[in-house]
PDB file of C-alpha atoms in Angstrom:
ATOM      1  CA  ALA A 555      93.117  80.076  76.385  1.00 74.00           C
ATOM      2  CA  GLN A 556      90.510  80.582  79.028  1.00 81.00           C
ATOM      3  CA  SER A 557      87.105  81.980  78.084  1.00 89.00           C
ATOM      4  CA  VAL A 558      83.711  82.619  79.640  1.00 94.00           C
ATOM      5  CA  THR A 559      80.283  82.554  78.008  1.00 96.00           C
ATOM      6  CA  GLN A 560      77.240  84.182  79.521  1.00 97.00           C
ATOM      7  CA  PRO A 561      74.463  83.303  77.081  1.00 96.00           C
ATOM      8  CA  ASP A 562      71.843  85.651  78.510  1.00 95.00           C
ATOM      9  CA  ILE A 563      72.606  89.319  77.882  1.00 95.00           C
ATOM     10  CA  HIS A 564      69.462  90.554  79.583  1.00 97.00           C
ATOM     11  CA  ILE A 565      67.065  88.869  82.041  1.00 97.00           C
ATOM     12  CA  THR A 566      63.876  90.210  83.596  1.00 97.00           C
ATOM     13  CA  VAL A 567      62.367  88.644  86.711  1.00 97.00           C
ATOM     14  CA  SER A 568      59.601  89.609  89.064  1.00 97.00           C
ATOM     15  CA  GLU A 569      60.456  90.597  92.602  1.00 97.00           C
ATOM     16  CA  GLY A 570      60.240  87.510  94.811  1.00 97.00           C
ATOM     17  CA  ALA A 571      60.819  85.105  91.949  1.00 97.00           C
ATOM     18  CA  SER A 572      63.801  82.791  91.765  1.00 97.00           C
ATOM     19  CA  LEU A 573      66.814  83.605  89.610  1.00 97.00           C
ATOM     20  CA  GLU A 574      69.392  81.593  87.728  1.00 97.00           C
ATOM     21  CA  LEU A 575      72.146  83.214  85.659  1.00 98.00           C
ATOM     22  CA  ARG A 576      74.095  80.937  83.383  1.00 98.00           C
ATOM     23  CA  CYS A 577      77.835  80.780  82.936  1.00 97.00           C
ATOM     24  CA  ASN A 578      79.973  78.377  80.923  1.00 96.00           C
ATOM     25  CA  TYR A 579      83.739  78.445  80.936  1.00 93.00           C
ATOM     26  CA  SER A 580      86.573  77.024  78.927  1.00 88.00           C
ATOM     27  CA  TYR A 581      89.808  76.233  80.671  1.00 79.00           C
ATOM     28  CA  GLY A 582      92.272  73.361  80.471  1.00 69.00           C
ATOM     29  CA  ALA A 583      92.692  72.693  84.159  1.00 74.00           C
ATOM     30  CA  THR A 584      90.652  73.202  87.291  1.00 73.00           C
ATOM     31  CA  PRO A 585      89.557  76.808  87.109  1.00 83.00           C
ATOM     32  CA  TYR A 586      89.076  79.413  89.729  1.00 89.00           C
ATOM     33  CA  LEU A 587      85.574  80.802  89.183  1.00 92.00           C
ATOM     34  CA  PHE A 588      84.028  84.053  90.321  1.00 94.00           C
ATOM     35  CA  TRP A 589      80.784  85.955  90.150  1.00 97.00           C
ATOM     36  CA  TYR A 590      80.909  89.734  90.421  1.00 96.00           C
ATOM     37  CA  VAL A 591      78.081  92.281  90.484  1.00 97.00           C
ATOM     38  CA  GLN A 592      78.263  95.801  89.103  1.00 94.00           C
ATOM     39  CA  SER A 593      75.704  98.499  89.838  1.00 91.00           C
ATOM     40  CA  PRO A 594      75.424 101.399  87.368  1.00 83.00           C
ATOM     41  CA  GLY A 595      78.503 103.601  87.444  1.00 76.00           C
ATOM     42  CA  GLN A 596      80.178 101.414  90.054  1.00 80.00           C
ATOM     43  CA  GLY A 597      83.108  99.041  90.229  1.00 85.00           C
ATOM     44  CA  LEU A 598      82.805  95.293  90.640  1.00 92.00           C
ATOM     45  CA  GLN A 599      81.822  93.650  93.900  1.00 93.00           C
ATOM     46  CA  LEU A 600      82.705  90.009  94.521  1.00 93.00           C
ATOM     47  CA  LEU A 601      79.610  87.883  95.197  1.00 96.00           C
ATOM     48  CA  LEU A 602      81.263  84.490  95.557  1.00 95.00           C
ATOM     49  CA  LYS A 603      84.130  82.335  94.356  1.00 93.00           C
ATOM     50  CA  TYR A 604      84.969  78.697  93.790  1.00 92.00           C
ATOM     51  CA  PHE A 605      88.461  77.305  94.103  1.00 86.00           C
ATOM     52  CA  SER A 606      88.003  73.695  95.201  1.00 82.00           C
ATOM     53  CA  GLY A 607      86.020  71.476  97.527  1.00 84.00           C
ATOM     54  CA  ASP A 608      82.259  71.670  97.884  1.00 85.00           C
ATOM     55  CA  THR A 609      80.784  72.427  94.477  1.00 89.00           C
ATOM     56  CA  LEU A 610      77.948  74.499  95.932  1.00 95.00           C
ATOM     57  CA  VAL A 611      79.271  77.803  97.207  1.00 95.00           C
ATOM     58  CA  GLN A 612      77.463  80.443  99.191  1.00 96.00           C
ATOM     59  CA  GLY A 613      78.043  84.117  98.682  1.00 96.00           C
ATOM     60  CA  ILE A 614      76.880  87.467  99.908  1.00 95.00           C
ATOM     61  CA  LYS A 615      73.376  88.867  99.513  1.00 94.00           C
ATOM     62  CA  GLY A 616      71.790  85.391  99.505  1.00 96.00           C
ATOM     63  CA  PHE A 617      73.437  84.223  96.270  1.00 97.00           C
ATOM     64  CA  GLU A 618      74.836  80.770  95.648  1.00 97.00           C
ATOM     65  CA  ALA A 619      76.512  79.075  92.691  1.00 97.00           C
ATOM     66  CA  GLU A 620      77.122  75.496  91.704  1.00 96.00           C
ATOM     67  CA  PHE A 621      80.242  74.262  89.917  1.00 93.00           C
ATOM     68  CA  LYS A 622      79.531  71.436  87.478  1.00 93.00           C
ATOM     69  CA  ARG A 623      82.730  70.162  85.919  1.00 90.00           C
ATOM     70  CA  SER A 624      80.943  67.830  83.482  1.00 90.00           C
ATOM     71  CA  GLN A 625      79.019  70.760  82.031  1.00 93.00           C
ATOM     72  CA  SER A 626      81.789  73.369  82.409  1.00 92.00           C
ATOM     73  CA  SER A 627      79.241  75.528  84.149  1.00 95.00           C
ATOM     74  CA  PHE A 628      79.077  77.789  87.173  1.00 96.00           C
ATOM     75  CA  ASN A 629      75.505  79.077  87.363  1.00 98.00           C
ATOM     76  CA  LEU A 630      74.466  81.710  89.866  1.00 98.00           C
ATOM     77  CA  ARG A 631      71.187  81.325  91.763  1.00 98.00           C
ATOM     78  CA  LYS A 632      69.037  83.181  94.230  1.00 98.00           C
ATOM     79  CA  PRO A 633      65.751  81.798  95.586  1.00 97.00           C
ATOM     80  CA  SER A 634      63.951  85.141  95.909  1.00 97.00           C
ATOM     81  CA  VAL A 635      65.040  88.274  94.069  1.00 97.00           C
ATOM     82  CA  HIS A 636      64.789  91.727  95.618  1.00 96.00           C
ATOM     83  CA  TRP A 637      64.446  94.974  93.659  1.00 95.00           C
ATOM     84  CA  SER A 638      67.916  95.969  94.882  1.00 94.00           C
ATOM     85  CA  ASP A 639      69.413  93.006  92.989  1.00 96.00           C
ATOM     86  CA  ALA A 640      68.932  94.830  89.690  1.00 96.00           C
ATOM     87  CA  ALA A 641      72.462  95.199  88.330  1.00 96.00           C
ATOM     88  CA  GLU A 642      74.876  93.609  85.887  1.00 97.00           C
ATOM     89  CA  TYR A 643      76.400  90.281  86.794  1.00 98.00           C
ATOM     90  CA  PHE A 644      79.739  89.026  85.518  1.00 97.00           C
ATOM     91  CA  CYS A 645      81.086  85.517  85.603  1.00 97.00           C
ATOM     92  CA  ALA A 646      84.872  85.231  85.513  1.00 94.00           C
ATOM     93  CA  VAL A 647      87.551  82.545  85.371  1.00 91.00           C
ATOM     94  CA  GLY A 648      91.101  82.642  86.631  1.00 85.00           C
ATOM     95  CA  TYR A 649      93.755  80.114  87.472  1.00 71.00           C
ATOM     96  CA  SER A 650      95.789  79.030  90.401  1.00 61.00           C
ATOM     97  CA  GLY A 651      98.996  80.567  91.557  1.00 58.00           C
ATOM     98  CA  GLY A 652     101.462  82.724  89.774  1.00 58.00           C
ATOM     99  CA  TYR A 653     100.136  85.961  88.489  1.00 62.00           C
ATOM    100  CA  GLN A 654      96.385  85.970  88.404  1.00 70.00           C
ATOM    101  CA  LYS A 655      94.815  86.912  85.082  1.00 78.00           C
ATOM    102  CA  VAL A 656      91.043  86.922  85.194  1.00 87.00           C
ATOM    103  CA  THR A 657      88.872  86.574  82.101  1.00 91.00           C
ATOM    104  CA  PHE A 658      85.356  87.957  82.283  1.00 94.00           C
ATOM    105  CA  GLY A 659      82.184  87.145  80.434  1.00 96.00           C
ATOM    106  CA  ILE A 660      80.175  89.813  78.658  1.00 96.00           C
ATOM    107  CA  GLY A 661      77.777  90.121  81.576  1.00 96.00           C
ATOM    108  CA  THR A 662      74.065  89.580  82.204  1.00 97.00           C
ATOM    109  CA  LYS A 663      71.947  92.602  82.959  1.00 97.00           C
ATOM    110  CA  LEU A 664      69.224  91.807  85.488  1.00 97.00           C
ATOM    111  CA  GLN A 665      66.016  93.795  85.578  1.00 97.00           C
ATOM    112  CA  VAL A 666      63.616  93.291  88.486  1.00 97.00           C
ATOM    113  CA  ILE A 667      59.973  94.223  88.031  1.00 96.00           C
ATOM    114  CA  PRO A 668      57.450  94.718  90.840  1.00 91.00           C
TER     115      PRO A 668
ATOM    116  CA  ASP B 352      90.058  99.803 106.091  1.00 64.00           C
ATOM    117  CA  ALA B 353      89.998 101.651 102.795  1.00 75.00           C
ATOM    118  CA  GLY B 354      89.341  99.574  99.749  1.00 91.00           C
ATOM    119  CA  VAL B 355      90.832 100.122  96.329  1.00 95.00           C
ATOM    120  CA  THR B 356      90.752 103.773  95.328  1.00 96.00           C
ATOM    121  CA  GLN B 357      91.129 105.303  91.882  1.00 96.00           C
ATOM    122  CA  SER B 358      91.566 108.808  90.578  1.00 96.00           C
ATOM    123  CA  PRO B 359      90.242 110.715  88.851  1.00 96.00           C
ATOM    124  CA  THR B 360      86.618 109.613  88.714  1.00 95.00           C
ATOM    125  CA  HIS B 361      85.989 111.039  85.280  1.00 96.00           C
ATOM    126  CA  LEU B 362      88.278 112.353  82.567  1.00 96.00           C
ATOM    127  CA  ILE B 363      87.713 113.886  79.153  1.00 97.00           C
ATOM    128  CA  LYS B 364      90.533 113.979  76.605  1.00 97.00           C
ATOM    129  CA  THR B 365      90.864 114.544  72.868  1.00 97.00           C
ATOM    130  CA  ARG B 366      92.341 112.215  70.293  1.00 97.00           C
ATOM    131  CA  GLY B 367      96.120 112.094  70.293  1.00 97.00           C
ATOM    132  CA  GLN B 368      96.487 113.214  73.886  1.00 98.00           C
ATOM    133  CA  GLN B 369      98.029 111.217  76.704  1.00 98.00           C
ATOM    134  CA  VAL B 370      96.372 110.262  79.988  1.00 98.00           C
ATOM    135  CA  THR B 371      97.486 108.935  83.376  1.00 98.00           C
ATOM    136  CA  LEU B 372      95.151 107.095  85.724  1.00 98.00           C
ATOM    137  CA  ARG B 373      96.012 106.271  89.313  1.00 98.00           C
ATOM    138  CA  CYS B 374      95.210 103.437  91.694  1.00 98.00           C
ATOM    139  CA  SER B 375      95.867 102.781  95.362  1.00 97.00           C
ATOM    140  CA  PRO B 376      95.456  99.147  96.352  1.00 97.00           C
ATOM    141  CA  LYS B 377      93.642  97.772  99.350  1.00 95.00           C
ATOM    142  CA  SER B 378      95.734  97.815 102.506  1.00 94.00           C
ATOM    143  CA  GLY B 379      98.054  94.803 102.638  1.00 93.00           C
ATOM    144  CA  HIS B 380      97.789  94.071  98.922  1.00 94.00           C
ATOM    145  CA  ASP B 381     100.920  93.987  96.776  1.00 94.00           C
ATOM    146  CA  THR B 382      99.609  93.228  93.290  1.00 93.00           C
ATOM    147  CA  VAL B 383      97.694  95.562  91.005  1.00 95.00           C
ATOM    148  CA  SER B 384      95.849  94.678  87.810  1.00 94.00           C
ATOM    149  CA  TRP B 385      94.243  96.997  85.288  1.00 97.00           C
ATOM    150  CA  TYR B 386      91.167  96.278  83.182  1.00 96.00           C
ATOM    151  CA  GLN B 387      89.366  98.153  80.418  1.00 97.00           C
ATOM    152  CA  GLN B 388      85.582  97.906  80.313  1.00 95.00           C
ATOM    153  CA  ALA B 389      84.012  99.266  77.153  1.00 94.00           C
ATOM    154  CA  LEU B 390      80.318 100.099  77.167  1.00 91.00           C
ATOM    155  CA  GLY B 391      78.225  96.927  77.184  1.00 88.00           C
ATOM    156  CA  GLN B 392      81.239  94.656  77.590  1.00 91.00           C
ATOM    157  CA  GLY B 393      82.935  92.755  80.357  1.00 93.00           C
ATOM    158  CA  PRO B 394      86.259  93.964  81.713  1.00 95.00           C
ATOM    159  CA  GLN B 395      89.289  93.120  79.555  1.00 95.00           C
ATOM    160  CA  PHE B 396      92.635  92.463  81.229  1.00 93.00           C
ATOM    161  CA  ILE B 397      95.325  95.006  80.349  1.00 96.00           C
ATOM    162  CA  PHE B 398      98.252  94.087  82.603  1.00 94.00           C
ATOM    163  CA  GLN B 399      99.327  93.210  86.121  1.00 93.00           C
ATOM    164  CA  TYR B 400     102.097  94.626  88.299  1.00 94.00           C
ATOM    165  CA  TYR B 401     103.953  93.022  91.171  1.00 93.00           C
ATOM    166  CA  GLU B 402     107.199  94.193  92.760  1.00 93.00           C
ATOM    167  CA  GLU B 403     107.211  97.182  90.416  1.00 95.00           C
ATOM    168  CA  GLU B 404     107.376  95.008  87.304  1.00 94.00           C
ATOM    169  CA  GLU B 405     104.812  94.099  84.684  1.00 93.00           C
ATOM    170  CA  ARG B 406     104.143  90.392  85.169  1.00 90.00           C
ATOM    171  CA  GLN B 407     101.336  89.647  82.751  1.00 88.00           C
ATOM    172  CA  ARG B 408      99.870  91.493  79.808  1.00 91.00           C
ATOM    173  CA  GLY B 409      96.682  91.147  77.806  1.00 90.00           C
ATOM    174  CA  ASN B 410      96.145  91.956  74.135  1.00 92.00           C
ATOM    175  CA  PHE B 411      96.675  95.688  74.336  1.00 96.00           C
ATOM    176  CA  PRO B 412      99.084  97.769  72.244  1.00 96.00           C
ATOM    177  CA  ASP B 413     102.229  99.382  73.587  1.00 96.00           C
ATOM    178  CA  ARG B 414     100.353 102.674  73.855  1.00 97.00           C
ATOM    179  CA  PHE B 415      99.164 101.242  77.158  1.00 98.00           C
ATOM    180  CA  SER B 416     101.882 101.254  79.779  1.00 97.00           C
ATOM    181  CA  GLY B 417     102.014 101.227  83.521  1.00 97.00           C
ATOM    182  CA  HIS B 418     104.059 101.636  86.598  1.00 97.00           C
ATOM    183  CA  GLN B 419     103.986 100.402  90.167  1.00 97.00           C
ATOM    184  CA  PHE B 420     105.559 102.346  92.997  1.00 97.00           C
ATOM    185  CA  PRO B 421     107.291 101.051  96.135  1.00 96.00           C
ATOM    186  CA  ASN B 422     104.121 101.698  98.142  1.00 95.00           C
ATOM    187  CA  TYR B 423     102.275  99.350  95.710  1.00 96.00           C
ATOM    188  CA  SER B 424     100.193 102.094  94.128  1.00 97.00           C
ATOM    189  CA  SER B 425     100.045 102.078  90.367  1.00 98.00           C
ATOM    190  CA  GLU B 426      99.535 104.230  87.306  1.00 98.00           C
ATOM    191  CA  LEU B 427      98.114 103.395  83.908  1.00 98.00           C
ATOM    192  CA  ASN B 428      99.317 105.540  81.027  1.00 98.00           C
ATOM    193  CA  VAL B 429      97.728 105.651  77.607  1.00 98.00           C
ATOM    194  CA  ASN B 430      99.458 107.544  74.772  1.00 97.00           C
ATOM    195  CA  ALA B 431      98.076 108.742  71.454  1.00 97.00           C
ATOM    196  CA  LEU B 432      94.480 108.348  72.570  1.00 98.00           C
ATOM    197  CA  LEU B 433      91.933 106.957  70.133  1.00 97.00           C
ATOM    198  CA  LEU B 434      88.169 107.283  70.226  1.00 97.00           C
ATOM    199  CA  GLY B 435      88.049 103.550  70.948  1.00 96.00           C
ATOM    200  CA  ASP B 436      89.938 104.062  74.194  1.00 98.00           C
ATOM    201  CA  SER B 437      86.794 105.542  75.728  1.00 98.00           C
ATOM    202  CA  ALA B 438      85.879 103.151  78.534  1.00 97.00           C
ATOM    203  CA  LEU B 439      85.718 102.556  82.258  1.00 95.00           C
ATOM    204  CA  TYR B 440      89.197 101.665  83.514  1.00 97.00           C
ATOM    205  CA  LEU B 441      89.175  99.422  86.543  1.00 96.00           C
ATOM    206  CA  CYS B 442      91.982  98.736  88.932  1.00 96.00           C
ATOM    207  CA  ALA B 443      92.017  95.578  91.021  1.00 94.00           C
ATOM    208  CA  SER B 444      94.329  94.662  93.853  1.00 94.00           C
ATOM    209  CA  SER B 445      95.246  91.318  95.359  1.00 90.00           C
ATOM    210  CA  ILE B 446      97.905  89.534  97.367  1.00 89.00           C
ATOM    211  CA  LYS B 447     100.503  87.599  95.399  1.00 84.00           C
ATOM    212  CA  GLY B 448      99.685  83.909  95.643  1.00 77.00           C
ATOM    213  CA  GLU B 449      96.068  84.533  96.590  1.00 78.00           C
ATOM    214  CA  ASP B 450      93.432  84.428  93.949  1.00 74.00           C
ATOM    215  CA  THR B 451      90.796  87.018  94.711  1.00 84.00           C
ATOM    216  CA  GLN B 452      90.954  90.466  93.205  1.00 89.00           C
ATOM    217  CA  TYR B 453      89.193  93.444  94.716  1.00 91.00           C
ATOM    218  CA  PHE B 454      88.090  96.188  92.378  1.00 93.00           C
ATOM    219  CA  GLY B 455      88.032  99.939  92.658  1.00 94.00           C
ATOM    220  CA  PRO B 456      85.163 102.134  91.424  1.00 93.00           C
ATOM    221  CA  GLY B 457      86.910 102.862  88.137  1.00 95.00           C
ATOM    222  CA  THR B 458      87.853 105.913  86.094  1.00 96.00           C
ATOM    223  CA  ARG B 459      85.524 106.841  83.251  1.00 96.00           C
ATOM    224  CA  LEU B 460      87.628 108.059  80.302  1.00 97.00           C
ATOM    225  CA  THR B 461      85.947 109.808  77.402  1.00 97.00           C
ATOM    226  CA  VAL B 462      87.980 110.533  74.275  1.00 97.00           C
ATOM    227  CA  LEU B 463      86.520 113.155  71.922  1.00 96.00           C
TER     228      LEU B 463
END
């Protein structure tokens, strides 16, 4: 069964500082990996996704993520955080074809301080 | 182009009652999935509908049922509500064979 671990429940960074959110997955084959962001009271917005090819993927809002098969990781990064990035971030894993079932991690809540 | 829409936005029910939540997928999408997000948790997959049939189901009891209509919209029904059913219910739409789901804003269900 597929699973996702986000080891950091809550992270605080200063505005302008760099950010890295960790994600580890468990899946028997090549996974489809996603990062979503959720602002308070809102639905989920897709930041980026990895299906195949280049292991460094670029997303919206200046985010990027790197797929590392050897570490079963898909960490999200941003070089300079803005106050508007404060939100909850979810890593998710799915699989190819058929009927897509996506498994989410518990989420990492990001706080940005001035 | 309208994204995924859900109704109602908020709902308050009492234990034992039944509830119906509605979802309209993004234009051009034919597959609808439903997720339950309890407070402080990630979304949990309930089930997925394609061509008006349930195609996949997560670990949810039979009290949770759904329907998809010919226009691809969908309903989630929950019977015999429990306090633990209080959550944000998210609908996601996608195109069969493609792998990205787009989420609606959710319906916040409170069971008293």
